[in-house]
PDB file of C-alpha atoms and ligand atoms in Angstrom:
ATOM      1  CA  UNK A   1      65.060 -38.009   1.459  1.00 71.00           C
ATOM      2  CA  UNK A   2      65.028 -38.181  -2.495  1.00 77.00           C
ATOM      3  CA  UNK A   3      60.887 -37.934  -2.267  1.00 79.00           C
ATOM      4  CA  UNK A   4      61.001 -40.967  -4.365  1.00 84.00           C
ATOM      5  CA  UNK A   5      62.444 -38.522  -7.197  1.00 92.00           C
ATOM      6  CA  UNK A   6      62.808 -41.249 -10.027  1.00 95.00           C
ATOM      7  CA  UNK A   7      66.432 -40.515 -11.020  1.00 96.00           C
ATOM      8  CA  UNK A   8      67.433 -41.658  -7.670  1.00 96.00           C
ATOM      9  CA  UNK A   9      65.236 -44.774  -7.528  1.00 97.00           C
ATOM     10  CA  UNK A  10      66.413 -45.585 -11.505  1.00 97.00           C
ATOM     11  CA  UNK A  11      70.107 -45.433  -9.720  1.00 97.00           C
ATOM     12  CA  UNK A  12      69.317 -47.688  -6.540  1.00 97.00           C
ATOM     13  CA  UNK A  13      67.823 -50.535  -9.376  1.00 98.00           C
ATOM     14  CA  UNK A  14      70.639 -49.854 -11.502  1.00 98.00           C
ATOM     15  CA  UNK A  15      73.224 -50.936  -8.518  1.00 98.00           C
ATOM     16  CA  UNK A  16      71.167 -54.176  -7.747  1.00 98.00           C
ATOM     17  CA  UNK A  17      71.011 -54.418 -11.023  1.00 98.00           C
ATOM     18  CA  UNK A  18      74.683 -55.179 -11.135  1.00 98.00           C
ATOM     19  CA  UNK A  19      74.795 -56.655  -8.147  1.00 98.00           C
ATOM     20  CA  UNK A  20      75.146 -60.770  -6.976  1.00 98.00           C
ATOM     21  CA  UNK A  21      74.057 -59.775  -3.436  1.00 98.00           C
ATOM     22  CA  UNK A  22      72.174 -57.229  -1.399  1.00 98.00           C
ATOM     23  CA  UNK A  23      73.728 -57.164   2.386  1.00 98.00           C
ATOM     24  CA  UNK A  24      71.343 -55.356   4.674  1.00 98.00           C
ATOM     25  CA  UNK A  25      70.998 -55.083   8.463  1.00 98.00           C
ATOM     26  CA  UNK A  26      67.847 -56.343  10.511  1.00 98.00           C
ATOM     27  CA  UNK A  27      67.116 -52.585  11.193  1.00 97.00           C
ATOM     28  CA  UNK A  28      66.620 -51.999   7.569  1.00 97.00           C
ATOM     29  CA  UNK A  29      64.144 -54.968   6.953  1.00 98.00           C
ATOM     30  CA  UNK A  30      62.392 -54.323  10.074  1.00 98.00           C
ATOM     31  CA  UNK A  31      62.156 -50.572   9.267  1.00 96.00           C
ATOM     32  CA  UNK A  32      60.973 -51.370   5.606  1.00 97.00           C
ATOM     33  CA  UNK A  33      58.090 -54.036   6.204  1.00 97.00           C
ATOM     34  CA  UNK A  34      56.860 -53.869   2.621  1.00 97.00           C
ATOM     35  CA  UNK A  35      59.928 -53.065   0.522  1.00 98.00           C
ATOM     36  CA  UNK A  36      62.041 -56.137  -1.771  1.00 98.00           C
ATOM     37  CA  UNK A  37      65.592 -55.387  -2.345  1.00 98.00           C
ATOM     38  CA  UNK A  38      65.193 -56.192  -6.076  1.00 98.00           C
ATOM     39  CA  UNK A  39      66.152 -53.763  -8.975  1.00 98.00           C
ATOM     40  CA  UNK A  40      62.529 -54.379 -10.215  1.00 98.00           C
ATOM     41  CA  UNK A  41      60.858 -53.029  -6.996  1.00 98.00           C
ATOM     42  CA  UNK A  42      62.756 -49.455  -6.528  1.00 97.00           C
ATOM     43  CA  UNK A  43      62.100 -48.598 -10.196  1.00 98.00           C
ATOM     44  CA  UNK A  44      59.446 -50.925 -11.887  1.00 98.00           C
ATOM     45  CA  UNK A  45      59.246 -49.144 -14.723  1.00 98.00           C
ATOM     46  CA  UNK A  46      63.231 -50.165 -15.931  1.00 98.00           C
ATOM     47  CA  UNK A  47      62.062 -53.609 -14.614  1.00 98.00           C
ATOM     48  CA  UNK A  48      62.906 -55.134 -18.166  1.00 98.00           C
ATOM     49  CA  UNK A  49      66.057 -53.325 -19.351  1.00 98.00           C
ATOM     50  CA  UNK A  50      67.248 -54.370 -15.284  1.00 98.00           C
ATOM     51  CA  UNK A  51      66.227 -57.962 -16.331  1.00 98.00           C
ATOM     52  CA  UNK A  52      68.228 -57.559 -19.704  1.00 98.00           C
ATOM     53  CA  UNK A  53      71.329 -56.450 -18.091  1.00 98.00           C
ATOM     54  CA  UNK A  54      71.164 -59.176 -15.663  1.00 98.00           C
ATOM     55  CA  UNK A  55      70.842 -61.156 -18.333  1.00 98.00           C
ATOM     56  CA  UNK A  56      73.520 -60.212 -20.736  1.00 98.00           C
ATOM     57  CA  UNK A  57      76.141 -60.224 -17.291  1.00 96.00           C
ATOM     58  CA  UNK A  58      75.291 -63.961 -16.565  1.00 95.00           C
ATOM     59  CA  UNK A  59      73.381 -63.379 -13.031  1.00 96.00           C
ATOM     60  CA  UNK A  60      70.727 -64.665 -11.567  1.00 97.00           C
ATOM     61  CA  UNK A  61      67.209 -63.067 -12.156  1.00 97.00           C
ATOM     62  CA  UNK A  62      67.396 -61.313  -9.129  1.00 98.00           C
ATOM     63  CA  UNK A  63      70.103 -60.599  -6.117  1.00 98.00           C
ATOM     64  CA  UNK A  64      70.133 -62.620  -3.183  1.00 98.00           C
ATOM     65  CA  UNK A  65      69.232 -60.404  -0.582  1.00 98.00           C
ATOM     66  CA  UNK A  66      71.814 -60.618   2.968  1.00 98.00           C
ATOM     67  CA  UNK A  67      70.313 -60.084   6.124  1.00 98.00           C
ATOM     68  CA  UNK A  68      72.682 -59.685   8.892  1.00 98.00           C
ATOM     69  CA  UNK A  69      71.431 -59.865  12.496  1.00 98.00           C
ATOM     70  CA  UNK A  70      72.466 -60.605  16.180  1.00 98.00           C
ATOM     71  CA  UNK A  71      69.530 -61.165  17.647  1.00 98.00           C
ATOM     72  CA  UNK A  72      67.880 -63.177  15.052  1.00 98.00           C
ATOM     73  CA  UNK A  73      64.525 -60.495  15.884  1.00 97.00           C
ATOM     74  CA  UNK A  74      63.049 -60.834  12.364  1.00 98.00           C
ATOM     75  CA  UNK A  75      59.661 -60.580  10.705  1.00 98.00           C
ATOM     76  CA  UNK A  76      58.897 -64.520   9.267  1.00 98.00           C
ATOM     77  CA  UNK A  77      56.062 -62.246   6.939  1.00 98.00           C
ATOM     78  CA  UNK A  78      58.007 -59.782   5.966  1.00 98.00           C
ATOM     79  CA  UNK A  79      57.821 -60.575   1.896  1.00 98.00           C
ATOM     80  CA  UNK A  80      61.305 -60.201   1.235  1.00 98.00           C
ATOM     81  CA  UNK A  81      61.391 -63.132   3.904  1.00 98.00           C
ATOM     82  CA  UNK A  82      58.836 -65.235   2.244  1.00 98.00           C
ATOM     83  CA  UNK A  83      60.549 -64.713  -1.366  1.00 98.00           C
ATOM     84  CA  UNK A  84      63.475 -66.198   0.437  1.00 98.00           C
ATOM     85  CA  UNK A  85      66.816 -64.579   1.596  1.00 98.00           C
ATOM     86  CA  UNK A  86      70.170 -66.033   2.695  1.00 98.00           C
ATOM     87  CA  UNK A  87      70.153 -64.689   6.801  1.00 98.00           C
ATOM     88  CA  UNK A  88      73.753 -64.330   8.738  1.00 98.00           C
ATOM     89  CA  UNK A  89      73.399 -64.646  11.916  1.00 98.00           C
ATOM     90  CA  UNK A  90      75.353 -65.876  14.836  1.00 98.00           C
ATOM     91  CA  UNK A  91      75.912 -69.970  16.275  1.00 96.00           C
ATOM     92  CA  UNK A  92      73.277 -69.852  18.750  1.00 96.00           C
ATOM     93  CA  UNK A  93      70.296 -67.634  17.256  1.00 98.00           C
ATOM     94  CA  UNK A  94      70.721 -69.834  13.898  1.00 98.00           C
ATOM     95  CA  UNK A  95      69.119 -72.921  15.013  1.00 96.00           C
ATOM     96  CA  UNK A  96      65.884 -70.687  16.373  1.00 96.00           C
ATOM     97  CA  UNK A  97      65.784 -68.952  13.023  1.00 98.00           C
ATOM     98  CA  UNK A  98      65.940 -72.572  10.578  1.00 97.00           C
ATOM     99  CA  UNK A  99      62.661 -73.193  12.223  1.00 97.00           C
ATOM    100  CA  UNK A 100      61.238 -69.680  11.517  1.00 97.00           C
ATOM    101  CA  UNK A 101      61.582 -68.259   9.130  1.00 98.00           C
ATOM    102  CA  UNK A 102      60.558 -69.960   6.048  1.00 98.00           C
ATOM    103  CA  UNK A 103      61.982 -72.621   4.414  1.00 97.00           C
ATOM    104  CA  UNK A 104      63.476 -70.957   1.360  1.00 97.00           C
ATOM    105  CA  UNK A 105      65.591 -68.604   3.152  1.00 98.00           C
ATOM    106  CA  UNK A 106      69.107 -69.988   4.043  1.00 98.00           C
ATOM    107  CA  UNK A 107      70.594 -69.426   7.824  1.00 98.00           C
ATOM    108  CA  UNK A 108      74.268 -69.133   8.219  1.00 98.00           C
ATOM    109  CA  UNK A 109      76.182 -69.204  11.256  1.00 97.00           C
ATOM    110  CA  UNK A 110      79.286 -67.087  11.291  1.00 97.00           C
ATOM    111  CA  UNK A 111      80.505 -66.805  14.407  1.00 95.00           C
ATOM    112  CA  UNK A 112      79.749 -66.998  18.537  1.00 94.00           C
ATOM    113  CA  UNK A 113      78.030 -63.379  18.576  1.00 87.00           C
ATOM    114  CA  UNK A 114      76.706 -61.393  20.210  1.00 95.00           C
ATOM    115  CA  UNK A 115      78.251 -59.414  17.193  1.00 96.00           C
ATOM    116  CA  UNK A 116      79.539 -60.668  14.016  1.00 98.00           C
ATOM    117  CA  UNK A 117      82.972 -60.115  12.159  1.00 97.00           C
ATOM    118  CA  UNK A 118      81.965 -57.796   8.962  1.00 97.00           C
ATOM    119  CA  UNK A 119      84.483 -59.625   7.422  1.00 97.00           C
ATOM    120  CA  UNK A 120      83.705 -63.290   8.464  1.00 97.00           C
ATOM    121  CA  UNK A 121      80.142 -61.779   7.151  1.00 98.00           C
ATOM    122  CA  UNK A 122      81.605 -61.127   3.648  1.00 97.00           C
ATOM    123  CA  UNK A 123      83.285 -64.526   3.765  1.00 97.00           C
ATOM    124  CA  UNK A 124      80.339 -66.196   3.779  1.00 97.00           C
ATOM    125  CA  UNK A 125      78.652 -64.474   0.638  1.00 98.00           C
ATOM    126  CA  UNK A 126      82.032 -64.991  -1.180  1.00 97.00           C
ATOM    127  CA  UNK A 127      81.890 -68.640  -0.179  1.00 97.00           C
ATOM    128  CA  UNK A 128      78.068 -69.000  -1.709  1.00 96.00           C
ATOM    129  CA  UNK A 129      79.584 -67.584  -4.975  1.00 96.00           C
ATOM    130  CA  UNK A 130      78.812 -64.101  -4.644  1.00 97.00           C
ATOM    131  CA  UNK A 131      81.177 -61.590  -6.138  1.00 96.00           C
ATOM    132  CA  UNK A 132      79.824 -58.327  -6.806  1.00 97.00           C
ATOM    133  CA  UNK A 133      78.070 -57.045  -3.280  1.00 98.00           C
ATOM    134  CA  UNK A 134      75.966 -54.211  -2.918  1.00 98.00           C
ATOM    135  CA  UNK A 135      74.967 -52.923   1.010  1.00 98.00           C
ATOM    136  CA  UNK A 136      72.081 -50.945   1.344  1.00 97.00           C
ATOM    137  CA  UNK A 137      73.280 -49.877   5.037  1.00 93.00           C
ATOM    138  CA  UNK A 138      71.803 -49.357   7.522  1.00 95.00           C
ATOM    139  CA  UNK A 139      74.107 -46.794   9.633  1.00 96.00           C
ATOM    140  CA  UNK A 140      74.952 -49.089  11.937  1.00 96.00           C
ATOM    141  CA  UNK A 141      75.993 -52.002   9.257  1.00 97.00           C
ATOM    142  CA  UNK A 142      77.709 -49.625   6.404  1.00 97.00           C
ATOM    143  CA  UNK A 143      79.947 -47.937   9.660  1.00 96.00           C
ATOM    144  CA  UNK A 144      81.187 -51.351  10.325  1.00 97.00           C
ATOM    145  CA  UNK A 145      81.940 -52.162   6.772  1.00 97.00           C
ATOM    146  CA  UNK A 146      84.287 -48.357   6.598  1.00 95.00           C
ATOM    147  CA  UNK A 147      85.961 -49.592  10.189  1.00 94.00           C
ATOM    148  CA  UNK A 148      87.292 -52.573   8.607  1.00 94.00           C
ATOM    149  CA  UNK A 149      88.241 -50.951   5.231  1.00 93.00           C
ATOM    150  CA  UNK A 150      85.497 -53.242   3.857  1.00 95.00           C
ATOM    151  CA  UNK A 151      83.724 -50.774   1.490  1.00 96.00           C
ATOM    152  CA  UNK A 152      85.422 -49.952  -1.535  1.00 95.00           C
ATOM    153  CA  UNK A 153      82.747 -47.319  -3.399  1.00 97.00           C
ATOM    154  CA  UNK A 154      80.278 -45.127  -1.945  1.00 97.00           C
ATOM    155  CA  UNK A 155      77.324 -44.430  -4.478  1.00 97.00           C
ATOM    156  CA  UNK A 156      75.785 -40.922  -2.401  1.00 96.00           C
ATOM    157  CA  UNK A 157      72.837 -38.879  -3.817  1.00 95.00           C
ATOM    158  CA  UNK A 158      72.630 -35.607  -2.706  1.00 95.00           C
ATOM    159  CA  UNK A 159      68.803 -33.993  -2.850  1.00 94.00           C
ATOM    160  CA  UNK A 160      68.076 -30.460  -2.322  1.00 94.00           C
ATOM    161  CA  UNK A 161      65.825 -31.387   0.683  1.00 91.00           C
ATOM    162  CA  UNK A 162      67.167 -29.662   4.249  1.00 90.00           C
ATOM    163  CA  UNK A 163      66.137 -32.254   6.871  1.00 85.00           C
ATOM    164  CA  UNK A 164      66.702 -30.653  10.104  1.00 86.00           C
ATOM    165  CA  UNK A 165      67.036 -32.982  13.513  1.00 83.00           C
ATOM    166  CA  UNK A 166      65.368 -32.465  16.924  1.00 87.00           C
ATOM    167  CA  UNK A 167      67.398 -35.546  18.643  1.00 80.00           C
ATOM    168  CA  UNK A 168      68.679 -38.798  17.244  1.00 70.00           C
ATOM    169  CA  UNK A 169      65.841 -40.773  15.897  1.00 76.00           C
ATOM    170  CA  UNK A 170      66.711 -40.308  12.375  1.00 79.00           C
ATOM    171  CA  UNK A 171      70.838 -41.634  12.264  1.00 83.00           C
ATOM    172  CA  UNK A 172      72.909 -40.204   9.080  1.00 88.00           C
ATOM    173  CA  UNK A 173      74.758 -42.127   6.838  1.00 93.00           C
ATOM    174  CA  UNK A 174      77.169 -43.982   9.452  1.00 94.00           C
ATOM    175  CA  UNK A 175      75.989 -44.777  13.124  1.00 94.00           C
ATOM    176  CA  UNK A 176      78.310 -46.695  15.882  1.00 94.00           C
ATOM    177  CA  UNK A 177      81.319 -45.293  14.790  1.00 94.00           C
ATOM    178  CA  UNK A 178      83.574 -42.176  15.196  1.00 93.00           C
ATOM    179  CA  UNK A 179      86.409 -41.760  12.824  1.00 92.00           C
ATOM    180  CA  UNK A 180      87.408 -38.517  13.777  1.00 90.00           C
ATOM    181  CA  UNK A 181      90.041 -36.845  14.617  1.00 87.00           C
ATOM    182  CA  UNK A 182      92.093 -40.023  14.846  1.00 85.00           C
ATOM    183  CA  UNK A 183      91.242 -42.008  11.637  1.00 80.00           C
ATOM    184  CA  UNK A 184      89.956 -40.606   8.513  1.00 80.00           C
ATOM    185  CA  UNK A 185      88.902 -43.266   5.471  1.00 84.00           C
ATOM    186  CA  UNK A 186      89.740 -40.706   2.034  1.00 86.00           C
ATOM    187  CA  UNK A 187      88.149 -41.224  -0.869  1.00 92.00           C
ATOM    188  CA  UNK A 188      88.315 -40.155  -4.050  1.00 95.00           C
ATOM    189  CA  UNK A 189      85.663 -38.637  -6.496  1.00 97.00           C
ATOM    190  CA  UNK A 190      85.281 -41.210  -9.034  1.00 96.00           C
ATOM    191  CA  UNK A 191      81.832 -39.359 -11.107  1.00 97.00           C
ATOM    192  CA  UNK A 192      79.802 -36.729 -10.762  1.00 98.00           C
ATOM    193  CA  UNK A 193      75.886 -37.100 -12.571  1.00 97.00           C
ATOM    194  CA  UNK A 194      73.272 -34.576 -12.475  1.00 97.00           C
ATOM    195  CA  UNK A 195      69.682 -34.982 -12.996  1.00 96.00           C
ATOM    196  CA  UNK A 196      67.762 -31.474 -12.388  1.00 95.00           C
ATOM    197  CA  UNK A 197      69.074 -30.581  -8.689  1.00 95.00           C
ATOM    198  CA  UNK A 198      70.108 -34.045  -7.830  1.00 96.00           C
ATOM    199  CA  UNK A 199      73.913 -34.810  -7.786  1.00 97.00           C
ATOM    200  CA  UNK A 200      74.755 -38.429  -7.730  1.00 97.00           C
ATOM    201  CA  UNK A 201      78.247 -39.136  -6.426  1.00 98.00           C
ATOM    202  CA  UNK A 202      80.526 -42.691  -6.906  1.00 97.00           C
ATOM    203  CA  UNK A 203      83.068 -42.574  -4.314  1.00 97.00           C
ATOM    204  CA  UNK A 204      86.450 -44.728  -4.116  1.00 96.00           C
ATOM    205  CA  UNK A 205      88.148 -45.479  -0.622  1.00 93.00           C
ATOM    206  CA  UNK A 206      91.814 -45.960  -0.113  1.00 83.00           C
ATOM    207  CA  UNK A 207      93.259 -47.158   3.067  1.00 65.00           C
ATOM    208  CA  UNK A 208      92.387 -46.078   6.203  1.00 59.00           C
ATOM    209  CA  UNK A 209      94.783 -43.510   7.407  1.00 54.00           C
ATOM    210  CA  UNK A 210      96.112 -43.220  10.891  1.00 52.00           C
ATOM    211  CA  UNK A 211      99.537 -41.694  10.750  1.00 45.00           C
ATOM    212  CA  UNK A 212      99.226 -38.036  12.069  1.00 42.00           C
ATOM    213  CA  UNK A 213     101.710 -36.887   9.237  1.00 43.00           C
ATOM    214  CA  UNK A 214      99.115 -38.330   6.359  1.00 41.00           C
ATOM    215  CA  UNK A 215      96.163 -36.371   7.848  1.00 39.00           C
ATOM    216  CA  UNK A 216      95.053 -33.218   5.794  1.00 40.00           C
ATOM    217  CA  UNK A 217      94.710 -29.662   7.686  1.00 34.00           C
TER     218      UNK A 217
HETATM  219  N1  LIG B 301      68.266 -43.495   3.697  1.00 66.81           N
HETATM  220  C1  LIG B 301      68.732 -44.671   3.423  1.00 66.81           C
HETATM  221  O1  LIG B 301      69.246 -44.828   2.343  1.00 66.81           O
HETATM  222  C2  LIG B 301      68.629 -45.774   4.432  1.00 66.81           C
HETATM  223  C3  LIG B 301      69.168 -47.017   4.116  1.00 66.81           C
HETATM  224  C4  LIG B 301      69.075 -48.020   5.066  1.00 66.81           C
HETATM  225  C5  LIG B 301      68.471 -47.787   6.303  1.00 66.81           C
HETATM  226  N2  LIG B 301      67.956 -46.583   6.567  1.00 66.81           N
HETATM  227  C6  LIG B 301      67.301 -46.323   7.856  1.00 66.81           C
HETATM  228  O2  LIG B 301      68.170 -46.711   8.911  1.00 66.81           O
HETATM  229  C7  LIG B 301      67.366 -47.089  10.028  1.00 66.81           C
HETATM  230  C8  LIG B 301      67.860 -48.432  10.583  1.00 66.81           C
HETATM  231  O3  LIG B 301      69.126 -48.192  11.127  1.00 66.81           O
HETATM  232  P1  LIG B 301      70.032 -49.350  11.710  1.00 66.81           P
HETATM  233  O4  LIG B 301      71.377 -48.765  11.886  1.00 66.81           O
HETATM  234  O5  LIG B 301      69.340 -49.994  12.846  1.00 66.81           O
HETATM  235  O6  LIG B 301      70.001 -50.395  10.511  1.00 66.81           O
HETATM  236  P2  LIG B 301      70.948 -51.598  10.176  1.00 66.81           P
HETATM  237  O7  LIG B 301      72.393 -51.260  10.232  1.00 66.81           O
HETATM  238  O8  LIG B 301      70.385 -52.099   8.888  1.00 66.81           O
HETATM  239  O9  LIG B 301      70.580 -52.680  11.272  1.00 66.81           O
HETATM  240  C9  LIG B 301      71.177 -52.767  12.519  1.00 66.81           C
HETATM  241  C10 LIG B 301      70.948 -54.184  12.939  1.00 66.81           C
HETATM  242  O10 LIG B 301      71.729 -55.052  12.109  1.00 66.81           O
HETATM  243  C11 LIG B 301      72.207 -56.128  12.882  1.00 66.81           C
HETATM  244  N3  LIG B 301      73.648 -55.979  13.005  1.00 66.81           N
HETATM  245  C12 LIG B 301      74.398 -54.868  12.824  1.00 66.81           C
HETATM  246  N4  LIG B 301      75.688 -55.132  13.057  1.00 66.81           N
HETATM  247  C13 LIG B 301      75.759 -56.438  13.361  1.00 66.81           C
HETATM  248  C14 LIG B 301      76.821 -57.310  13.689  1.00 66.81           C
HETATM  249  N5  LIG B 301      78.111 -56.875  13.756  1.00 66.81           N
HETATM  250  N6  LIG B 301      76.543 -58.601  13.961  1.00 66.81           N
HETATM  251  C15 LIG B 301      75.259 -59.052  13.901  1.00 66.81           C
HETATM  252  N7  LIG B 301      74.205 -58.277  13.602  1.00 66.81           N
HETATM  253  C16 LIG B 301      74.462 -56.980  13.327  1.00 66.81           C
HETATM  254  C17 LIG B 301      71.559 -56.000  14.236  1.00 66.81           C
HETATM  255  O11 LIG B 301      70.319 -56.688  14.129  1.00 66.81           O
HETATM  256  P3  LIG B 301      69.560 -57.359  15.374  1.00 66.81           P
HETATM  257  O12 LIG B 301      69.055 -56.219  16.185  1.00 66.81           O
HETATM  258  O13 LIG B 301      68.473 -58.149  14.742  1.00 66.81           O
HETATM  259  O14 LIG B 301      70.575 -58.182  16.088  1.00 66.81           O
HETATM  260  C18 LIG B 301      71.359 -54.497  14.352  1.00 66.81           C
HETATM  261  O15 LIG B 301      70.359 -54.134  15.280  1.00 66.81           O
HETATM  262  C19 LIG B 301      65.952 -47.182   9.547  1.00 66.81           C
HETATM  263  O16 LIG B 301      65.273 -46.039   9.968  1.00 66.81           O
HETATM  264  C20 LIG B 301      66.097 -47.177   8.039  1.00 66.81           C
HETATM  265  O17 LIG B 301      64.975 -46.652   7.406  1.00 66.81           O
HETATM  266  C21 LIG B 301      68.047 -45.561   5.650  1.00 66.81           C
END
């Protein structure tokens, strides 16, 4: 959407940049067959000051990219794959996936399937020592993480590109899930930047609200 505009790009490698993990869906990596989730790779020329903050915060050169999936349909070439990745998937599509995909990603069963807990999900990068997590969506994974009052920030860039839509090929930001009229997930505006006619906006969610009287006209 951005058109690669590189005030957006700088902001997507500054928040792996900060980041101990990178959850994604298997949509995402199937749908980007080139791309790594590294701060580095969305905005190579930063690559060094990235490296520096990562640095100066105690991480690890790079985040661990998450890949969530049911299926266990994945790409063993993708390179983000061969660079190795930690994989959640569920108890019976983990033993097909140890044998291949390569051997430096890690496979972790987290539950019976066919779809996983977002939160037994989170509980397993929190038990590998991961604090700080960034998700890069997709739809369907990021409307999960807002059912189950999972997501605290939103990081949303707004480019003055109209997009359009003929039918449903192209999902928005959440897909899977409809919140209203019944529940609504506020947030607050946290910051507001502005680079030419790009607005980049840091969201903070509260709790979920489903009492009627709490709902705003
Ligand atoms: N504009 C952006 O910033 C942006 C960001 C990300 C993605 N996208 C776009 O979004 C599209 C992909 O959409 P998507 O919604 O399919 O992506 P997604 O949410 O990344 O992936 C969906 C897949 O994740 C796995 N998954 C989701 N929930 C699961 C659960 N509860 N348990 C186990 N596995 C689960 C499943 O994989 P399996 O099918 O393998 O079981 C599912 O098919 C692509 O076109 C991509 O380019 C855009």
């Amino acid at each position: 959407m951005s058109g690669r505009e590189p005030a957006d790009r700088f902001t997507m490698g500054l928040l792996r940049a900060c980041a101990d993990a990178v959850v994604i869906g298997a949509g995402t990596l199937r749908a980007s067959p080139r791309h790594h989730w590294t701060p580095q790779h969305v905005h190579p020329s930063a690559a060094s000051d990235f490296a520096e903050l990562r640095r100066r915060r105690g991480r690890a050169a790079d985040p661990e990219l998450v890949v969530v999936t049911a299926r266990g349909a994945l790409p063993a070439d993708h390179p983000a794959l061969q660079a190795g990745a930690l994989v959640i998937t569920t108890d019976t599509v983990a033993a097909h996936l140890r044998s291949s995909l390569p051997a430096n990603c890690t496979i972790l069963a987290a539950g019976q399937g066919p779809a996983l807990s977002m939160r037994e999900v989170l509980d397993a990068v929190h038990n590998r020592g991961h604090r700080v997590l960034l998700t890069e969506g997709g739809p369907y994974l990021v409307g999960q993480f807002i059912a189950g009052g999972l997501l605290d920030e939103l990081f949303l860039t707004t480019a003055p590109v109209l997009a359009g839509r003929t039918d449903a090929t192209r999902p928005g930001l959440i897909a899977g899930q409809e919140f209203l009229p019944g529940l609504r997930h506020p947030a607050s505006l946290a910051s507001v930047r502005r680079h030419a006619s790009y607005l980049f906006l840091r969201y903070q969610f509260h709790r979920s609200i489903t009492d009627a009287s709490d709902i705003l006209p």
